[in-house]
Amino acid sequence: MSQFDTLLNIYEYIRPVLDIGILTFLFYKAYDLISRTNALQLITAALIVLLFYAGVYVLNLQTLMWLFRIMAPGLLIAFAIVFQPELRKVFLKLGQVEWFTFGSRAKHSYVDSVLIAAEMLSKQKRGMLAVFMRRTKMENFINSGVRLNADLSSGLLVTIFGHDTPLHDGACFIQGDKVIAAGCFLPISEQYDIKKTFGTRHRAALGLSEVSDCVVLIVSEETGAYSLAFDSKLHYDLTLEQVTKILERQLEITPDQQVIEDTIDEHKAITGKGN
């Protein structure tokens, strides 16, 4: 028996396992994609149409089956038009899916500076909108504000959002240890079931999370509450500890003691609470 025949026989044994494994992986990624978007309405509508057609087929209702065949192209076009926002979000998220993850997690990377600024602004009842960039290109939104490319610090963020400057109403974009831009405009969410008590900041943060993979931190100007928007969902009224844990998970970072000590010293210097 040749080596090729041997390999072929081995493949025949592992083929069912490979087949099931790939199918399971695709189902998992599909579920992950659906959970990151508001595609549930899209799937529900498709299932209703399919179940209705199955019922017509089983009952052998010839007139309705003929009508279905005639209307099928029009129904597909109407389906695409009606659910265009949901389909757009699905394809946007599809391009952002990380199929395989390798490597170790990064350190905190200055996130603590943002959290210190958020805590100070929360106590002052000053609003804040901080966007943590990940893989999605955000040039169109960044260009709507003022480019800074400044070193990230809690003092800079408090200066931007803690005073009635031209930049305090917009969002700031953060990438690594840099504030890329501030005073940026974000898209307003298209979701209709948002709480009416949420203001423009929350709707804008949710809107950006619907079209990108960014994580957006919001501090409410009215209540000082913390919220996070990512994967087309808004998580509101969080504690600072919950915000920290979610950011660590979403940004794939782990606490770094030295960074924490540095930011504590920075907080003392800003607030004047040193020894």
PDB file of C-alpha atoms in Angstrom:
ATOM      1  CA  MET A   1       0.000   0.000   0.000  1.00  0.00           C
ATOM      2  CA  SER A   2       1.391   3.393  -1.002  1.00  0.00           C
ATOM      3  CA  GLN A   3       1.799   6.311   1.402  1.00  0.00           C
ATOM      4  CA  PHE A   4      -0.973   8.122  -0.432  1.00  0.00           C
ATOM      5  CA  ASP A   5      -3.398   5.247   0.200  1.00  0.00           C
ATOM      6  CA  THR A   6      -2.371   5.184   3.859  1.00  0.00           C
ATOM      7  CA  LEU A   7      -3.015   8.897   4.220  1.00  0.00           C
ATOM      8  CA  LEU A   8      -6.328   8.484   2.427  1.00  0.00           C
ATOM      9  CA  ASN A   9      -7.402   5.756   4.846  1.00  0.00           C
ATOM     10  CA  ILE A  10      -6.379   7.887   7.835  1.00  0.00           C
ATOM     11  CA  TYR A  11      -8.362  10.797   6.400  1.00  0.00           C
ATOM     12  CA  GLU A  12     -11.429   8.591   6.010  1.00  0.00           C
ATOM     13  CA  TYR A  13     -11.279   7.892   9.758  1.00  0.00           C
ATOM     14  CA  ILE A  14     -10.882  11.508  10.825  1.00  0.00           C
ATOM     15  CA  ARG A  15     -13.225  12.977   8.177  1.00  0.00           C
ATOM     16  CA  PRO A  16     -16.429  12.633  10.269  1.00  0.00           C
ATOM     17  CA  VAL A  17     -14.717  14.217  13.287  1.00  0.00           C
ATOM     18  CA  LEU A  18     -13.362  17.040  11.107  1.00  0.00           C
ATOM     19  CA  ASP A  19     -16.776  17.527   9.526  1.00  0.00           C
ATOM     20  CA  ILE A  20     -18.565  17.786  12.891  1.00  0.00           C
ATOM     21  CA  GLY A  21     -15.779  19.915  14.376  1.00  0.00           C
ATOM     22  CA  ILE A  22     -15.909  22.517  11.584  1.00  0.00           C
ATOM     23  CA  LEU A  23     -19.710  22.593  11.681  1.00  0.00           C
ATOM     24  CA  THR A  24     -19.679  23.087  15.475  1.00  0.00           C
ATOM     25  CA  PHE A  25     -17.131  25.884  15.132  1.00  0.00           C
ATOM     26  CA  LEU A  26     -19.260  27.645  12.488  1.00  0.00           C
ATOM     27  CA  PHE A  27     -22.404  27.312  14.642  1.00  0.00           C
ATOM     28  CA  TYR A  28     -20.503  28.762  17.608  1.00  0.00           C
ATOM     29  CA  LYS A  29     -19.257  31.717  15.559  1.00  0.00           C
ATOM     30  CA  ALA A  30     -22.760  32.276  14.163  1.00  0.00           C
ATOM     31  CA  TYR A  31     -24.201  32.321  17.682  1.00  0.00           C
ATOM     32  CA  ASP A  32     -21.434  34.699  18.787  1.00  0.00           C
ATOM     33  CA  LEU A  33     -22.204  36.980  15.822  1.00  0.00           C
ATOM     34  CA  ILE A  34     -25.941  36.990  16.586  1.00  0.00           C
ATOM     35  CA  SER A  35     -25.298  37.762  20.256  1.00  0.00           C
ATOM     36  CA  ARG A  36     -23.148  40.757  19.233  1.00  0.00           C
ATOM     37  CA  THR A  37     -25.881  42.251  17.047  1.00  0.00           C
ATOM     38  CA  ASN A  38     -29.627  42.798  17.154  1.00  0.00           C
ATOM     39  CA  ALA A  39     -30.193  40.088  14.544  1.00  0.00           C
ATOM     40  CA  LEU A  40     -32.817  38.250  16.629  1.00  0.00           C
ATOM     41  CA  GLN A  41     -35.656  40.146  14.906  1.00  0.00           C
ATOM     42  CA  LEU A  42     -34.182  39.201  11.534  1.00  0.00           C
ATOM     43  CA  ILE A  43     -34.034  35.508  12.456  1.00  0.00           C
ATOM     44  CA  THR A  44     -37.533  35.586  13.983  1.00  0.00           C
ATOM     45  CA  ALA A  45     -39.023  37.059  10.810  1.00  0.00           C
ATOM     46  CA  ALA A  46     -37.248  34.489   8.616  1.00  0.00           C
ATOM     47  CA  LEU A  47     -38.446  31.605  10.823  1.00  0.00           C
ATOM     48  CA  ILE A  48     -42.051  32.832  10.704  1.00  0.00           C
ATOM     49  CA  VAL A  49     -41.981  32.936   6.898  1.00  0.00           C
ATOM     50  CA  LEU A  50     -40.342  29.492   6.690  1.00  0.00           C
ATOM     51  CA  LEU A  51     -42.825  27.937   9.131  1.00  0.00           C
ATOM     52  CA  PHE A  52     -45.755  29.426   7.224  1.00  0.00           C
ATOM     53  CA  TYR A  53     -44.388  28.055   3.937  1.00  0.00           C
ATOM     54  CA  ALA A  54     -43.795  24.633   5.562  1.00  0.00           C
ATOM     55  CA  GLY A  55     -47.390  24.608   6.780  1.00  0.00           C
ATOM     56  CA  VAL A  56     -48.683  25.469   3.311  1.00  0.00           C
ATOM     57  CA  TYR A  57     -46.499  22.730   1.767  1.00  0.00           C
ATOM     58  CA  VAL A  58     -47.572  20.056   4.284  1.00  0.00           C
ATOM     59  CA  LEU A  59     -51.256  20.927   3.879  1.00  0.00           C
ATOM     60  CA  ASN A  60     -50.796  20.970   0.084  1.00  0.00           C
ATOM     61  CA  LEU A  61     -52.557  24.317  -0.353  1.00  0.00           C
ATOM     62  CA  GLN A  62     -51.931  24.732  -4.067  1.00  0.00           C
ATOM     63  CA  THR A  63     -53.175  28.298  -4.432  1.00  0.00           C
ATOM     64  CA  LEU A  64     -51.028  29.613  -1.573  1.00  0.00           C
ATOM     65  CA  MET A  65     -48.003  27.661  -2.874  1.00  0.00           C
ATOM     66  CA  TRP A  66     -48.480  29.226  -6.316  1.00  0.00           C
ATOM     67  CA  LEU A  67     -48.779  32.645  -4.681  1.00  0.00           C
ATOM     68  CA  PHE A  68     -45.595  32.032  -2.700  1.00  0.00           C
ATOM     69  CA  ARG A  69     -43.670  31.130  -5.866  1.00  0.00           C
ATOM     70  CA  ILE A  70     -44.876  34.287  -7.604  1.00  0.00           C
ATOM     71  CA  MET A  71     -44.112  36.540  -4.643  1.00  0.00           C
ATOM     72  CA  ALA A  72     -40.779  34.937  -3.601  1.00  0.00           C
ATOM     73  CA  PRO A  73     -38.477  37.409  -5.464  1.00  0.00           C
ATOM     74  CA  GLY A  74     -40.494  40.370  -4.214  1.00  0.00           C
ATOM     75  CA  LEU A  75     -40.482  39.001  -0.660  1.00  0.00           C
ATOM     76  CA  LEU A  76     -36.682  38.660  -0.723  1.00  0.00           C
ATOM     77  CA  ILE A  77     -36.293  42.267  -1.899  1.00  0.00           C
ATOM     78  CA  ALA A  78     -38.817  43.516   0.679  1.00  0.00           C
ATOM     79  CA  PHE A  79     -37.060  41.486   3.381  1.00  0.00           C
ATOM     80  CA  ALA A  80     -33.716  43.085   2.480  1.00  0.00           C
ATOM     81  CA  ILE A  81     -35.238  46.591   2.496  1.00  0.00           C
ATOM     82  CA  VAL A  82     -37.156  46.229   5.758  1.00  0.00           C
ATOM     83  CA  PHE A  83     -34.269  44.617   7.621  1.00  0.00           C
ATOM     84  CA  GLN A  84     -31.506  46.630   5.954  1.00  0.00           C
ATOM     85  CA  PRO A  85     -30.189  48.075   9.267  1.00  0.00           C
ATOM     86  CA  GLU A  86     -29.991  44.617  10.867  1.00  0.00           C
ATOM     87  CA  LEU A  87     -28.342  43.068   7.779  1.00  0.00           C
ATOM     88  CA  ARG A  88     -25.825  45.924   7.657  1.00  0.00           C
ATOM     89  CA  LYS A  89     -24.893  45.383  11.302  1.00  0.00           C
ATOM     90  CA  VAL A  90     -24.479  41.631  10.738  1.00  0.00           C
ATOM     91  CA  PHE A  91     -22.089  42.147   7.828  1.00  0.00           C
ATOM     92  CA  LEU A  92     -20.201  44.844   9.743  1.00  0.00           C
ATOM     93  CA  LYS A  93     -19.748  42.514  12.700  1.00  0.00           C
ATOM     94  CA  LEU A  94     -18.819  39.651  10.367  1.00  0.00           C
ATOM     95  CA  GLY A  95     -15.815  41.648   9.205  1.00  0.00           C
ATOM     96  CA  GLN A  96     -14.845  42.311  12.822  1.00  0.00           C
ATOM     97  CA  VAL A  97     -15.004  38.687  14.014  1.00  0.00           C
ATOM     98  CA  GLU A  98     -11.693  37.375  15.277  1.00  0.00           C
ATOM     99  CA  TRP A  99     -11.799  33.757  14.110  1.00  0.00           C
ATOM    100  CA  PHE A 100      -8.784  32.595  16.053  1.00  0.00           C
ATOM    101  CA  THR A 101      -7.216  34.174  19.127  1.00  0.00           C
ATOM    102  CA  PHE A 102      -3.554  33.725  19.937  1.00  0.00           C
ATOM    103  CA  GLY A 103      -1.099  35.301  22.326  1.00  0.00           C
ATOM    104  CA  SER A 104      -1.208  36.471  25.900  1.00  0.00           C
ATOM    105  CA  ARG A 105      -3.320  39.253  27.294  1.00  0.00           C
ATOM    106  CA  ALA A 106      -1.882  42.756  27.466  1.00  0.00           C
ATOM    107  CA  LYS A 107      -1.452  44.813  30.619  1.00  0.00           C
ATOM    108  CA  HIS A 108      -3.806  47.524  31.835  1.00  0.00           C
ATOM    109  CA  SER A 109      -2.205  50.040  29.468  1.00  0.00           C
ATOM    110  CA  TYR A 110      -3.369  53.323  31.023  1.00  0.00           C
ATOM    111  CA  VAL A 111      -7.027  52.262  31.351  1.00  0.00           C
ATOM    112  CA  ASP A 112      -6.760  53.171  35.047  1.00  0.00           C
ATOM    113  CA  SER A 113      -6.216  56.824  34.064  1.00  0.00           C
ATOM    114  CA  VAL A 114      -9.594  56.784  32.318  1.00  0.00           C
ATOM    115  CA  LEU A 115     -11.266  55.161  35.327  1.00  0.00           C
ATOM    116  CA  ILE A 116      -9.786  57.756  37.711  1.00  0.00           C
ATOM    117  CA  ALA A 117     -11.068  60.558  35.464  1.00  0.00           C
ATOM    118  CA  ALA A 118     -14.483  58.870  35.260  1.00  0.00           C
ATOM    119  CA  GLU A 119     -14.688  58.645  39.058  1.00  0.00           C
ATOM    120  CA  MET A 120     -13.792  62.323  39.487  1.00  0.00           C
ATOM    121  CA  LEU A 121     -16.252  63.456  36.802  1.00  0.00           C
ATOM    122  CA  SER A 122     -18.978  61.253  38.295  1.00  0.00           C
ATOM    123  CA  LYS A 123     -18.607  62.985  41.659  1.00  0.00           C
ATOM    124  CA  GLN A 124     -18.774  66.375  39.943  1.00  0.00           C
ATOM    125  CA  LYS A 125     -21.854  65.298  37.889  1.00  0.00           C
ATOM    126  CA  ARG A 126     -20.013  66.023  34.658  1.00  0.00           C
ATOM    127  CA  GLY A 127     -20.725  63.908  31.608  1.00  0.00           C
ATOM    128  CA  MET A 128     -18.073  61.836  29.854  1.00  0.00           C
ATOM    129  CA  LEU A 129     -17.914  59.801  26.658  1.00  0.00           C
ATOM    130  CA  ALA A 130     -14.703  57.803  26.154  1.00  0.00           C
ATOM    131  CA  VAL A 131     -14.287  55.422  23.209  1.00  0.00           C
ATOM    132  CA  PHE A 132     -11.769  52.580  23.519  1.00  0.00           C
ATOM    133  CA  MET A 133     -10.770  51.686  19.973  1.00  0.00           C
ATOM    134  CA  ARG A 134     -10.115  48.097  18.968  1.00  0.00           C
ATOM    135  CA  ARG A 135      -9.866  46.792  15.377  1.00  0.00           C
ATOM    136  CA  THR A 136     -12.466  48.822  13.466  1.00  0.00           C
ATOM    137  CA  LYS A 137     -11.174  51.870  11.581  1.00  0.00           C
ATOM    138  CA  MET A 138     -12.817  55.010  12.993  1.00  0.00           C
ATOM    139  CA  GLU A 139     -11.399  57.750  10.773  1.00  0.00           C
ATOM    140  CA  ASN A 140     -14.791  59.142   9.722  1.00  0.00           C
ATOM    141  CA  PHE A 141     -15.831  59.662  13.351  1.00  0.00           C
ATOM    142  CA  ILE A 142     -12.399  60.887  14.466  1.00  0.00           C
ATOM    143  CA  ASN A 143     -12.364  63.496  11.691  1.00  0.00           C
ATOM    144  CA  SER A 144     -15.621  64.942  13.044  1.00  0.00           C
ATOM    145  CA  GLY A 145     -13.737  66.204  16.124  1.00  0.00           C
ATOM    146  CA  VAL A 146     -10.363  67.727  16.944  1.00  0.00           C
ATOM    147  CA  ARG A 147      -7.255  65.569  16.606  1.00  0.00           C
ATOM    148  CA  LEU A 148      -5.054  65.653  19.703  1.00  0.00           C
ATOM    149  CA  ASN A 149      -2.679  62.653  19.569  1.00  0.00           C
ATOM    150  CA  ALA A 150      -1.877  63.514  23.198  1.00  0.00           C
ATOM    151  CA  ASP A 151      -0.535  61.316  25.974  1.00  0.00           C
ATOM    152  CA  LEU A 152      -3.418  59.835  27.944  1.00  0.00           C
ATOM    153  CA  SER A 153      -3.816  61.035  31.531  1.00  0.00           C
ATOM    154  CA  SER A 154      -6.690  61.484  33.933  1.00  0.00           C
ATOM    155  CA  GLY A 155      -5.837  65.190  34.180  1.00  0.00           C
ATOM    156  CA  LEU A 156      -6.297  65.645  30.420  1.00  0.00           C
ATOM    157  CA  LEU A 157      -9.682  63.875  30.444  1.00  0.00           C
ATOM    158  CA  VAL A 158     -10.890  65.894  33.442  1.00  0.00           C
ATOM    159  CA  THR A 159      -9.814  69.075  31.627  1.00  0.00           C
ATOM    160  CA  ILE A 160     -11.735  68.043  28.488  1.00  0.00           C
ATOM    161  CA  PHE A 161     -14.956  66.953  30.183  1.00  0.00           C
ATOM    162  CA  GLY A 162     -14.856  68.804  33.503  1.00  0.00           C
ATOM    163  CA  HIS A 163     -15.195  72.285  32.036  1.00  0.00           C
ATOM    164  CA  ASP A 164     -17.485  73.894  29.466  1.00  0.00           C
ATOM    165  CA  THR A 165     -14.943  73.765  26.672  1.00  0.00           C
ATOM    166  CA  PRO A 166     -15.811  73.277  22.975  1.00  0.00           C
ATOM    167  CA  LEU A 167     -14.745  69.610  23.334  1.00  0.00           C
ATOM    168  CA  HIS A 168     -16.740  68.531  26.391  1.00  0.00           C
ATOM    169  CA  ASP A 169     -19.975  67.660  24.565  1.00  0.00           C
ATOM    170  CA  GLY A 170     -18.404  65.193  22.135  1.00  0.00           C
ATOM    171  CA  ALA A 171     -16.587  61.887  22.542  1.00  0.00           C
ATOM    172  CA  CYS A 172     -12.873  61.290  22.911  1.00  0.00           C
ATOM    173  CA  PHE A 173     -11.196  58.382  21.125  1.00  0.00           C
ATOM    174  CA  ILE A 174      -8.553  56.442  23.039  1.00  0.00           C
ATOM    175  CA  GLN A 175      -6.065  54.024  21.542  1.00  0.00           C
ATOM    176  CA  GLY A 176      -3.441  52.575  23.832  1.00  0.00           C
ATOM    177  CA  ASP A 177      -1.807  55.369  25.795  1.00  0.00           C
ATOM    178  CA  LYS A 178      -2.993  58.127  23.438  1.00  0.00           C
ATOM    179  CA  VAL A 179      -6.049  60.368  23.226  1.00  0.00           C
ATOM    180  CA  ILE A 180      -6.444  60.397  19.458  1.00  0.00           C
ATOM    181  CA  ALA A 181      -9.211  63.001  19.226  1.00  0.00           C
ATOM    182  CA  ALA A 182     -11.873  64.779  21.271  1.00  0.00           C
ATOM    183  CA  GLY A 183     -15.155  66.554  20.588  1.00  0.00           C
ATOM    184  CA  CYS A 184     -16.155  63.833  18.102  1.00  0.00           C
ATOM    185  CA  PHE A 185     -19.710  63.175  16.963  1.00  0.00           C
ATOM    186  CA  LEU A 186     -21.097  59.636  17.129  1.00  0.00           C
ATOM    187  CA  PRO A 187     -24.055  58.054  15.297  1.00  0.00           C
ATOM    188  CA  ILE A 188     -27.314  57.910  17.239  1.00  0.00           C
ATOM    189  CA  SER A 189     -28.676  54.413  17.881  1.00  0.00           C
ATOM    190  CA  GLU A 190     -31.481  53.104  15.691  1.00  0.00           C
ATOM    191  CA  GLN A 191     -32.906  50.923  18.459  1.00  0.00           C
ATOM    192  CA  TYR A 192     -36.436  51.881  19.412  1.00  0.00           C
ATOM    193  CA  ASP A 193     -36.612  50.160  22.811  1.00  0.00           C
ATOM    194  CA  ILE A 194     -34.049  52.362  24.587  1.00  0.00           C
ATOM    195  CA  LYS A 195     -35.131  53.823  27.910  1.00  0.00           C
ATOM    196  CA  LYS A 196     -36.544  57.306  27.424  1.00  0.00           C
ATOM    197  CA  THR A 197     -34.477  58.511  30.382  1.00  0.00           C
ATOM    198  CA  PHE A 198     -31.253  57.953  28.427  1.00  0.00           C
ATOM    199  CA  GLY A 199     -29.798  61.112  26.960  1.00  0.00           C
ATOM    200  CA  THR A 200     -27.816  61.800  23.806  1.00  0.00           C
ATOM    201  CA  ARG A 201     -24.561  60.426  25.257  1.00  0.00           C
ATOM    202  CA  HIS A 202     -26.041  56.979  25.915  1.00  0.00           C
ATOM    203  CA  ARG A 203     -27.780  56.856  22.523  1.00  0.00           C
ATOM    204  CA  ALA A 204     -24.616  57.944  20.734  1.00  0.00           C
ATOM    205  CA  ALA A 205     -22.489  55.375  22.599  1.00  0.00           C
ATOM    206  CA  LEU A 206     -24.957  52.620  21.731  1.00  0.00           C
ATOM    207  CA  GLY A 207     -25.064  53.834  18.114  1.00  0.00           C
ATOM    208  CA  LEU A 208     -21.285  53.540  17.773  1.00  0.00           C
ATOM    209  CA  SER A 209     -21.323  50.053  19.322  1.00  0.00           C
ATOM    210  CA  GLU A 210     -23.806  49.005  16.615  1.00  0.00           C
ATOM    211  CA  VAL A 211     -21.429  49.851  13.754  1.00  0.00           C
ATOM    212  CA  SER A 212     -18.037  49.039  15.316  1.00  0.00           C
ATOM    213  CA  ASP A 213     -16.259  46.849  17.840  1.00  0.00           C
ATOM    214  CA  CYS A 214     -15.397  49.772  20.122  1.00  0.00           C
ATOM    215  CA  VAL A 215     -16.121  49.798  23.846  1.00  0.00           C
ATOM    216  CA  VAL A 216     -17.617  53.099  25.010  1.00  0.00           C
ATOM    217  CA  LEU A 217     -17.562  54.335  28.608  1.00  0.00           C
ATOM    218  CA  ILE A 218     -20.304  56.797  29.573  1.00  0.00           C
ATOM    219  CA  VAL A 219     -20.600  58.917  32.696  1.00  0.00           C
ATOM    220  CA  SER A 220     -24.077  60.398  33.088  1.00  0.00           C
ATOM    221  CA  GLU A 221     -24.217  64.148  33.573  1.00  0.00           C
ATOM    222  CA  GLU A 222     -27.559  63.893  35.401  1.00  0.00           C
ATOM    223  CA  THR A 223     -26.836  61.045  37.840  1.00  0.00           C
ATOM    224  CA  GLY A 224     -23.092  60.415  37.624  1.00  0.00           C
ATOM    225  CA  ALA A 225     -23.809  56.734  36.855  1.00  0.00           C
ATOM    226  CA  TYR A 226     -21.374  54.624  34.823  1.00  0.00           C
ATOM    227  CA  SER A 227     -22.430  52.763  31.680  1.00  0.00           C
ATOM    228  CA  LEU A 228     -20.669  50.736  29.000  1.00  0.00           C
ATOM    229  CA  ALA A 229     -21.763  50.195  25.409  1.00  0.00           C
ATOM    230  CA  PHE A 230     -20.369  47.373  23.256  1.00  0.00           C
ATOM    231  CA  ASP A 231     -21.641  44.687  20.879  1.00  0.00           C
ATOM    232  CA  SER A 232     -24.850  46.680  20.233  1.00  0.00           C
ATOM    233  CA  LYS A 233     -25.830  46.518  23.917  1.00  0.00           C
ATOM    234  CA  LEU A 234     -25.881  49.124  26.667  1.00  0.00           C
ATOM    235  CA  HIS A 235     -24.899  48.070  30.202  1.00  0.00           C
ATOM    236  CA  TYR A 236     -25.963  50.847  32.550  1.00  0.00           C
ATOM    237  CA  ASP A 237     -25.821  51.805  36.213  1.00  0.00           C
ATOM    238  CA  LEU A 238     -22.595  49.874  36.828  1.00  0.00           C
ATOM    239  CA  THR A 239     -20.223  50.152  39.746  1.00  0.00           C
ATOM    240  CA  LEU A 240     -16.628  51.181  39.091  1.00  0.00           C
ATOM    241  CA  GLU A 241     -15.522  47.644  39.941  1.00  0.00           C
ATOM    242  CA  GLN A 242     -17.930  46.199  37.367  1.00  0.00           C
ATOM    243  CA  VAL A 243     -16.692  48.685  34.764  1.00  0.00           C
ATOM    244  CA  THR A 244     -13.101  47.651  35.468  1.00  0.00           C
ATOM    245  CA  LYS A 245     -13.839  43.926  35.130  1.00  0.00           C
ATOM    246  CA  ILE A 246     -15.812  44.373  31.901  1.00  0.00           C
ATOM    247  CA  LEU A 247     -13.072  46.524  30.375  1.00  0.00           C
ATOM    248  CA  GLU A 248     -10.460  43.957  31.370  1.00  0.00           C
ATOM    249  CA  ARG A 249     -12.469  41.260  29.609  1.00  0.00           C
ATOM    250  CA  GLN A 250     -13.474  43.240  26.505  1.00  0.00           C
ATOM    251  CA  LEU A 251     -10.105  44.915  25.940  1.00  0.00           C
ATOM    252  CA  GLU A 252      -8.220  41.724  26.871  1.00  0.00           C
ATOM    253  CA  ILE A 253      -6.141  43.361  29.557  1.00  0.00           C
ATOM    254  CA  THR A 254      -4.984  42.227  32.977  1.00  0.00           C
ATOM    255  CA  PRO A 255      -4.268  44.363  36.039  1.00  0.00           C
ATOM    256  CA  ASP A 256      -0.720  45.633  36.255  1.00  0.00           C
ATOM    257  CA  GLN A 257       0.250  46.615  39.796  1.00  0.00           C
ATOM    258  CA  GLN A 258       2.828  49.175  38.702  1.00  0.00           C
ATOM    259  CA  VAL A 259       0.326  50.958  36.459  1.00  0.00           C
ATOM    260  CA  ILE A 260      -2.216  50.992  39.290  1.00  0.00           C
ATOM    261  CA  GLU A 261       0.309  52.485  41.705  1.00  0.00           C
ATOM    262  CA  ASP A 262       1.272  55.148  39.145  1.00  0.00           C
ATOM    263  CA  THR A 263      -2.355  56.137  38.566  1.00  0.00           C
ATOM    264  CA  ILE A 264      -3.024  56.289  42.316  1.00  0.00           C
ATOM    265  CA  ASP A 265      -0.113  58.730  42.648  1.00  0.00           C
ATOM    266  CA  GLU A 266      -1.549  60.705  39.727  1.00  0.00           C
ATOM    267  CA  HIS A 267      -4.970  60.790  41.417  1.00  0.00           C
ATOM    268  CA  LYS A 268      -3.418  62.103  44.642  1.00  0.00           C
ATOM    269  CA  ALA A 269      -1.556  64.793  42.728  1.00  0.00           C
ATOM    270  CA  ILE A 270      -4.730  65.961  40.946  1.00  0.00           C
ATOM    271  CA  THR A 271      -6.975  65.935  44.012  1.00  0.00           C
ATOM    272  CA  GLY A 272      -4.336  67.251  46.410  1.00  0.00           C
ATOM    273  CA  LYS A 273      -4.740  64.249  48.733  1.00  0.00           C
ATOM    274  CA  GLY A 274      -1.081  63.364  48.985  1.00  0.00           C
ATOM    275  CA  ASN A 275       0.619  62.528  52.249  1.00  0.00           C
TER     276      ASN A 275
END
